[in-house]
Coordinates of C-alpha atoms and ligand atoms in Angstrom, one line a residue:
M18 CA 128.8 88.5 59.9
N19 CA 128.5 85.7 57.5
F20 CA 129.5 82.5 59.1
Q21 CA 129.1 78.7 58.5
K22 CA 129.7 78.6 54.8
K23 CA 131.2 75.2 55.6
L24 CA 130.9 73.0 58.7
R25 CA 133.2 74.3 61.4
G26 CA 134.0 73.0 64.8
V27 CA 136.1 70.1 65.9
R28 CA 135.6 66.4 65.9
L29 CA 136.1 65.1 69.4
A30 CA 136.2 61.6 70.9
H31 CA 132.6 61.4 72.3
R32 CA 133.4 59.3 75.4
K33 CA 129.6 58.9 76.0
Y34 CA 130.3 55.8 78.1
T35 CA 127.1 56.4 80.2
A36 CA 124.8 56.8 77.2
H37 CA 122.8 53.7 78.3
S38 CA 123.0 54.4 82.0
S39 CA 119.5 54.9 83.3
P40 CA 119.8 57.6 86.0
C41 CA 119.7 56.2 89.5
V42 CA 118.5 58.1 92.6
M43 CA 121.2 58.5 95.2
P44 CA 120.3 58.4 98.9
P45 CA 119.7 61.9 100.4
P46 CA 123.0 63.5 101.7
S47 CA 123.1 64.5 105.4
L48 CA 123.7 68.1 104.4
V49 CA 123.0 70.3 101.4
T50 CA 124.6 73.7 100.7
I51 CA 122.4 75.7 98.4
P52 CA 123.8 78.9 96.9
M53 CA 121.6 81.9 96.3
S54 CA 122.9 82.4 92.8
M55 CA 122.8 79.4 90.4
H56 CA 121.6 81.7 87.7
I57 CA 122.5 84.8 85.7
G58 CA 121.0 87.9 87.4
A59 CA 120.2 89.1 90.9
L60 CA 120.9 87.0 93.9
A61 CA 117.9 85.2 95.4
K62 CA 116.9 86.4 98.9
P63 CA 116.6 83.8 101.7
I64 CA 113.2 83.7 103.4
V65 CA 114.2 81.0 106.0
K66 CA 116.3 81.3 109.1
P67 CA 118.4 78.8 111.2
G68 CA 116.2 76.3 113.0
D69 CA 113.3 76.4 110.5
T70 CA 111.9 73.1 109.4
V71 CA 111.7 72.7 105.6
T72 CA 110.2 70.1 103.2
V73 CA 111.2 69.2 99.7
G74 CA 110.0 71.8 97.2
Q75 CA 109.4 74.5 99.8
M76 CA 110.7 77.9 98.8
I77 CA 113.7 79.0 100.8
A78 CA 114.7 82.1 98.8
E79 CA 112.7 84.3 96.6
A80 CA 113.8 85.8 93.2
G81 CA 115.8 89.0 93.8
G82 CA 114.5 90.7 90.7
F83 CA 113.1 90.2 87.2
V84 CA 116.3 88.5 86.0
S85 CA 116.7 86.1 89.0
A86 CA 115.3 82.8 90.2
A87 CA 113.7 81.5 93.3
V88 CA 115.4 78.6 95.2
F89 CA 113.7 75.6 96.9
A90 CA 114.6 73.1 99.6
S91 CA 116.0 70.0 98.0
V92 CA 115.8 67.8 101.1
S93 CA 113.5 67.8 104.1
G94 CA 115.0 68.7 107.5
K95 CA 116.2 71.8 109.4
V96 CA 118.0 74.9 108.2
K97 CA 121.4 74.7 109.9
K98 CA 122.7 78.1 109.0
L99 CA 122.8 80.9 106.5
D100 CA 126.4 81.0 105.3
T101 CA 128.6 82.1 102.4
M102 CA 130.8 80.3 99.9
T103 CA 133.2 81.4 97.2
D104 CA 132.2 80.0 93.8
S105 CA 134.5 78.9 91.0
A106 CA 134.6 82.4 89.6
G107 CA 135.7 83.9 92.9
R108 CA 132.3 85.4 93.8
V109 CA 131.3 85.3 97.4
L110 CA 127.7 83.9 97.5
P111 CA 125.2 83.6 100.3
T112 CA 124.1 80.0 100.9
V113 CA 121.4 78.2 102.9
V114 CA 122.7 75.0 104.6
I115 CA 120.0 72.4 105.4
E116 CA 120.5 69.3 107.6
S117 CA 118.6 66.5 106.0
D118 CA 116.2 64.3 108.2
G119 CA 116.6 61.6 105.6
Q120 CA 112.9 61.5 104.9
M121 CA 112.6 63.6 101.7
T122 CA 109.1 64.7 102.8
P123 CA 107.5 66.7 100.0
T124 CA 105.9 70.0 100.7
E125 CA 102.1 69.8 101.0
E126 CA 101.3 72.8 98.8
L127 CA 102.1 71.2 95.5
S128 CA 99.4 71.2 92.7
P129 CA 99.3 70.9 88.9
R130 CA 98.9 74.0 86.8
E131 CA 97.2 74.9 83.6
V132 CA 98.8 77.5 81.3
N133 CA 97.5 79.0 78.1
T134 CA 99.5 82.1 77.4
P135 CA 103.2 83.1 77.3
A136 CA 102.7 85.1 80.5
E137 CA 101.3 82.1 82.3
L138 CA 104.0 79.8 81.0
S139 CA 106.6 82.4 82.1
D140 CA 105.0 82.6 85.6
A141 CA 105.2 78.8 85.9
A142 CA 108.9 78.8 85.0
R143 CA 109.4 81.5 87.6
D144 CA 107.5 79.6 90.2
A145 CA 109.5 76.5 89.4
G146 CA 112.8 78.3 89.9
L147 CA 113.8 77.2 86.4
V148 CA 117.0 78.3 84.8
G149 CA 118.7 77.1 81.6
L150 CA 119.9 73.7 82.6
G151 CA 122.3 73.1 79.8
G152 CA 124.6 76.0 80.4
A153 CA 124.9 79.5 81.9
G154 CA 121.7 79.4 84.0
F155 CA 119.7 82.2 82.4
P156 CA 116.3 82.4 84.1
T157 CA 113.8 80.5 81.9
A158 CA 110.9 82.8 82.8
V159 CA 112.6 85.7 81.1
K160 CA 112.9 83.8 77.8
L161 CA 109.3 82.5 78.0
A162 CA 107.9 86.0 78.6
A163 CA 108.4 86.8 74.9
P164 CA 105.2 87.9 73.1
A165 CA 103.8 85.1 70.9
E166 CA 103.9 87.3 67.8
K167 CA 107.7 87.5 68.0
V168 CA 108.2 83.8 68.2
S169 CA 108.2 81.7 65.1
Y170 CA 110.4 78.8 66.4
V171 CA 111.2 77.2 69.6
V172 CA 114.5 75.3 69.3
I173 CA 115.0 72.6 71.9
N174 CA 118.7 72.0 72.6
G175 CA 119.4 68.3 72.7
A176 CA 122.8 68.5 71.0
E177 CA 124.8 67.6 74.2
C178 CA 128.0 67.9 72.3
E179 CA 130.6 67.8 75.1
P180 CA 132.4 64.6 75.7
Y181 CA 131.3 62.3 78.5
I182 CA 127.9 64.1 79.2
T183 CA 124.8 62.0 78.7
S184 CA 122.3 63.4 81.2
D185 CA 120.3 65.2 78.4
T186 CA 120.4 62.0 76.3
R187 CA 118.8 60.1 79.1
T188 CA 116.1 62.8 79.5
M189 CA 115.3 62.6 75.7
V190 CA 115.1 58.8 75.9
E191 CA 113.2 58.4 79.1
A192 CA 111.0 61.5 79.0
A193 CA 110.3 61.6 75.2
E194 CA 106.5 61.5 75.7
L195 CA 106.7 64.4 78.2
L196 CA 108.9 66.4 75.8
A197 CA 106.4 65.7 73.0
E198 CA 103.6 67.1 75.3
G199 CA 105.9 70.1 75.9
A200 CA 106.3 70.6 72.2
E201 CA 102.6 70.6 71.7
L202 CA 102.1 73.1 74.5
L203 CA 104.8 75.4 73.1
S204 CA 103.3 75.3 69.5
R205 CA 99.9 76.1 70.9
I206 CA 101.0 78.9 73.2
Y207 CA 103.4 80.7 70.7
G208 CA 101.9 79.5 67.4
A209 CA 105.5 78.3 66.7
D210 CA 107.3 75.4 65.1
V211 CA 109.2 73.3 67.6
I212 CA 112.5 71.8 66.5
F213 CA 114.6 69.4 68.6
G214 CA 118.3 69.7 67.6
V215 CA 120.1 66.4 68.4
E216 CA 123.6 65.3 67.4
K217 CA 123.5 62.1 65.3
N218 CA 125.6 60.2 67.9
K219 CA 122.4 59.8 69.9
P220 CA 120.3 57.3 67.9
E221 CA 118.3 56.1 70.8
A222 CA 117.2 59.7 71.7
I223 CA 116.5 60.6 68.1
G224 CA 114.3 57.4 67.7
A225 CA 112.4 58.0 70.9
L226 CA 111.7 61.7 70.0
Q227 CA 110.7 60.9 66.4
S228 CA 108.2 58.4 67.5
A229 CA 106.8 60.6 70.3
L230 CA 106.5 63.5 67.9
A231 CA 105.0 61.5 65.0
E232 CA 101.5 62.9 65.4
N233 CA 102.5 66.6 65.7
P234 CA 103.0 68.3 62.3
R235 CA 104.6 71.3 64.0
A236 CA 107.3 69.5 65.8
S237 CA 110.4 67.7 64.4
V238 CA 113.8 66.5 65.1
K239 CA 116.8 68.0 63.3
V240 CA 119.6 65.5 63.3
L241 CA 122.9 67.5 63.6
P242 CA 126.4 66.4 62.7
S243 CA 128.5 65.1 65.6
L244 CA 130.8 68.1 65.4
Y245 CA 131.5 70.1 68.5
P246 CA 130.0 72.7 69.4
Q247 CA 126.5 71.9 68.0
G248 CA 125.0 72.9 71.3
G249 CA 126.3 76.5 71.2
E250 CA 123.2 78.7 70.9
K251 CA 124.3 80.5 67.8
V252 CA 125.4 77.4 66.1
L253 CA 122.3 75.5 67.1
V254 CA 119.9 78.2 65.8
Y255 CA 121.8 78.5 62.6
N256 CA 121.8 74.7 62.0
C257 CA 118.1 74.3 63.0
I258 CA 116.5 77.3 61.3
G259 CA 119.2 78.9 59.2
A260 CA 119.2 82.2 61.0
I261 CA 122.3 84.1 62.1
I262 CA 122.3 85.7 65.5
G263 CA 124.7 88.7 65.3
E264 CA 127.0 90.1 68.0
G265 CA 125.0 91.4 71.0
K266 CA 121.8 89.9 69.6
L267 CA 119.5 87.2 71.1
P268 CA 117.7 84.3 69.5
L269 CA 114.5 86.3 69.8
D270 CA 115.9 88.8 67.4
V271 CA 115.6 86.1 64.8
G272 CA 112.2 84.9 66.0
A273 CA 113.4 82.0 68.2
I274 CA 113.3 80.9 71.8
V275 CA 116.0 78.3 72.7
L276 CA 115.4 75.9 75.6
N277 CA 117.5 73.0 76.8
C278 CA 115.6 69.7 76.6
T279 CA 116.0 69.0 80.3
T280 CA 114.7 72.5 81.1
L281 CA 111.6 71.7 79.0
A282 CA 111.2 68.3 80.8
K283 CA 111.4 70.0 84.2
L284 CA 108.9 72.7 83.2
M285 CA 106.5 69.9 82.2
E286 CA 107.0 68.1 85.4
F287 CA 106.3 71.3 87.3
L288 CA 103.0 71.8 85.4
K289 CA 101.9 68.2 86.1
T290 CA 103.0 68.0 89.8
G291 CA 103.8 71.4 91.1
M292 CA 107.3 70.2 92.2
P293 CA 109.8 72.9 91.5
L294 CA 113.4 72.4 90.5
V295 CA 115.0 70.5 93.5
A296 CA 117.0 67.7 91.9
K297 CA 119.3 67.2 88.9
T298 CA 120.4 64.3 86.8
V299 CA 124.2 64.5 86.7
T300 CA 126.6 62.4 84.6
V301 CA 129.5 61.4 86.7
D302 CA 132.4 60.2 84.5
G303 CA 136.0 60.8 83.6
S304 CA 139.2 58.8 83.7
A305 CA 139.4 59.1 87.5
V306 CA 135.9 57.8 88.3
K307 CA 135.5 54.2 89.3
E308 CA 131.9 53.5 88.3
P309 CA 130.7 56.2 85.9
K310 CA 126.9 56.6 85.8
N311 CA 124.0 59.0 85.7
V312 CA 122.8 60.0 89.1
I313 CA 119.7 61.9 90.3
C314 CA 120.7 64.0 93.3
P315 CA 119.3 66.9 95.3
I316 CA 120.6 70.3 94.4
G317 CA 123.2 71.3 97.0
T318 CA 124.6 67.7 97.4
P319 CA 128.4 67.8 98.0
I320 CA 130.2 66.6 94.9
G321 CA 132.4 64.3 96.9
E322 CA 129.3 62.4 98.0
V323 CA 128.1 62.0 94.4
I324 CA 131.5 60.7 93.4
E325 CA 131.4 58.3 96.4
F326 CA 128.0 57.0 95.2
C327 CA 129.9 56.2 92.0
G328 CA 132.5 54.1 93.8
G329 CA 134.9 56.9 94.5
F330 CA 138.0 57.6 92.5
S331 CA 139.9 54.9 90.7
K332 CA 143.0 57.2 90.3
E333 CA 144.1 60.4 91.8
P334 CA 142.1 63.1 90.0
R335 CA 144.1 65.9 88.5
K336 CA 141.1 68.0 87.7
V337 CA 137.4 67.8 88.7
L338 CA 135.0 69.8 86.5
Y339 CA 131.5 71.1 86.7
G340 CA 130.5 70.0 83.1
G341 CA 132.7 68.5 80.3
P342 CA 136.3 68.9 79.4
M343 CA 135.7 71.6 76.7
M344 CA 133.7 74.2 78.6
G345 CA 133.7 72.8 82.2
V346 CA 134.7 74.9 85.2
T347 CA 137.1 73.6 87.8
V348 CA 135.5 72.5 91.1
P349 CA 137.5 74.2 93.8
D350 CA 137.0 71.3 96.2
L351 CA 134.8 68.3 96.7
S352 CA 132.6 69.9 99.3
Y353 CA 131.2 72.2 96.6
P354 CA 127.6 71.5 95.8
I355 CA 125.7 70.3 92.8
L356 CA 124.0 73.4 91.2
K357 CA 120.8 73.8 89.3
N358 CA 122.8 73.9 86.0
T359 CA 125.2 71.1 86.8
N360 CA 124.7 68.4 84.2
A361 CA 128.0 66.6 84.8
I362 CA 130.9 66.1 87.1
V363 CA 133.9 65.0 85.1
A364 CA 137.0 63.9 87.1
L365 CA 140.2 63.6 85.0
A366 CA 143.3 61.7 86.0
E367 CA 146.9 62.9 85.6
D368 CA 147.3 61.6 82.0
A369 CA 144.5 63.9 80.7
V370 CA 146.5 67.1 81.3
L371 CA 147.5 69.2 78.3
P372 CA 151.2 69.9 77.5
E373 CA 152.7 73.4 78.0
P374 CA 152.0 76.1 75.3
T375 CA 154.7 77.0 72.8
E376 CA 154.9 80.0 70.3
C377 CA 152.2 80.5 67.7
I378 CA 153.3 79.2 64.4
R379 CA 150.6 81.1 62.4
C380 CA 149.1 77.9 61.0
G381 CA 145.5 79.4 61.0
K382 CA 143.9 76.2 62.3
C383 CA 142.2 78.1 65.2
A384 CA 140.5 80.3 62.7
D385 CA 139.5 77.4 60.5
A386 CA 137.9 75.6 63.5
C387 CA 136.0 78.5 64.9
P388 CA 132.3 78.0 64.4
L389 CA 131.7 81.7 64.4
M390 CA 134.6 82.5 61.9
L391 CA 136.6 84.5 64.5
T392 CA 140.4 84.7 64.2
P393 CA 141.7 83.6 67.7
Y394 CA 145.4 84.2 66.8
A395 CA 144.6 87.8 65.9
I396 CA 142.5 88.2 69.0
A397 CA 145.4 86.9 71.1
S398 CA 147.7 89.5 69.5
A399 CA 145.3 92.3 70.1
V400 CA 144.9 91.2 73.8
K401 CA 148.7 91.3 74.1
H402 CA 148.6 95.0 73.0
K403 CA 145.4 95.7 75.0
D404 CA 143.9 97.1 71.8
A405 CA 140.2 97.5 72.5
D406 CA 139.5 98.9 69.0
A407 CA 141.1 96.0 67.3
L408 CA 139.3 93.5 69.6
S409 CA 136.0 95.1 68.7
E410 CA 136.8 94.9 65.0
L411 CA 137.7 91.3 65.5
S412 CA 134.2 90.7 67.1
V413 CA 135.6 89.2 70.2
G414 CA 132.2 89.7 71.9
L415 CA 130.8 86.9 69.7
C416 CA 133.1 84.3 71.2
M417 CA 131.1 81.7 73.0
E418 CA 134.2 80.2 74.7
C419 CA 133.5 76.8 73.2
G420 CA 137.2 75.9 73.2
C421 CA 137.5 74.6 69.6
C422 CA 140.4 77.0 69.0
S423 CA 142.4 75.9 72.0
Y424 CA 141.7 72.3 71.3
I425 CA 142.9 72.4 67.7
C426 CA 146.0 74.6 68.3
P427 CA 149.2 72.6 67.7
A428 CA 151.0 75.1 69.9
R429 CA 148.5 74.5 72.8
R430 CA 148.0 78.3 73.1
P431 CA 145.4 79.2 75.8
L432 CA 143.2 80.9 73.3
V433 CA 139.9 80.8 75.2
Q434 CA 141.5 82.5 78.1
Q435 CA 142.8 85.2 75.7
N436 CA 139.3 85.6 74.3
R437 CA 137.9 86.1 77.8
L438 CA 140.5 88.6 78.5
G439 CA 139.7 90.3 75.2
K440 CA 136.0 90.6 76.1
S441 CA 136.9 92.2 79.4
I442 CA 139.3 94.7 77.7
V443 CA 136.4 95.8 75.4
K444 CA 134.0 96.0 78.2
N445 CA 136.3 98.1 80.4
A446 CA 137.0 100.4 77.4
A447 CA 133.3 100.8 76.8
A448 CA 132.7 101.6 80.5
K449 CA 135.4 104.3 80.4
G450 CA 133.6 105.8 77.4
G451 CA 135.8 104.3 74.6
K452 CA 134.4 101.9 72.1
Ligands
SF4_516 S1 136.3 79.8 71.9 FE1 135.6 81.6 70.7 S2 137.2 82.0 69.2 FE2 137.6 79.9 70.0 S3 136.5 78.6 68.6 FE3 135.1 79.0 70.2 S4 133.9 80.8 69.5 FE4 135.7 80.7 68.2
SF4_517 S1 146.2 77.4 65.9 FE1 147.6 78.0 67.4 S2 149.6 78.0 66.3 FE2 148.0 78.0 64.7 S3 147.5 80.2 64.3 FE3 146.1 79.6 65.8 S4 147.2 80.2 67.8 FE4 148.7 80.1 66.2

């Protein structure tokens, strides 16, 4: 596949209203609900029981396999119950519910750590319960276990291309020195060049990183166009190192590890303090939010309480999303918790809703916008005919569900949903022994 001969993607209104909002710490909630899956891979296994006393940073669930992640208490208090919840994708997940004592007492067993090899760095990420904090929640330890000789570049994702979201921006501004230390560590451990990919609409973050990295010849900032989706892994790698990641391939296949900038900051915090991943900076914004801001809250905090901390709703929300309007997932109700990979809660009022779809007019705009040069209108037609062979030929598996095609479509066709369906048709056909 030969993509990106010209810049593709869509220009969006950035709506980065909170770009200068320094994150503020919200008071501990009275209750946190912590799911045993906030990552790709096997469920974590609870190691606490109702009535147990826990402290902040204490492990409450161990990783359930190589591709999995441990889970830690985000408040101090008592385990109320082991329960279940149905997540946004309809999966029933075990949870640990903790009643906070309001003290936020840290666990006593925290200590800094020194790492010198990929294996040691990977172990640290595992012990910190780290997952990709910018997106799907892939366990960081698995990425970092790559042997040094296979890694030529570490690409740090600071694109943050979705409208509204500014939590990574604040990390890059406020933790630039820590990120520079992280870059030095990564260069030393992997013998790799470290490139921070940042959209040009974040001048404060670009400036902070450039001055923090000034003394390191192996680290640099790549200023990317403000064109959604610069943060998509394939797009980012192409724009930072010029390599194309093919269908079914990983960044490591082109000699790269990709880490989100907040993931790197949390990894460095863990190395310095021993505190695992227990809290997140979350952008709370959208047309229905009274006082948009960046908030630091314990993982497991009910979303409703985070919104209340931002003054509550100014208008009736039509939709509340985990993440931004392009790739965000609907929050089923406001009792749902902040997750490890939640970087934003966006609440949209009635007026933000899209009109009903009409017939495809074959204008080709969806294909022109696709950063991976797919043909969404043709994929939709193959989905209609459940044609797995055609879908494979159309490389539907490459689709990163960025939403550019749906956004640009004048007929408001639900193209991303069609692409998702297309991927499952191909998967099911493969499982039955077809293509
Ligand atoms: S959702 Fe998929 S098909 Fe649509 S623009 Fe993005 S990558 Fe292309
Ligand atoms: S943009 Fe919409 S109307 Fe135009 S070809 Fe694609 S699906 Fe059809």
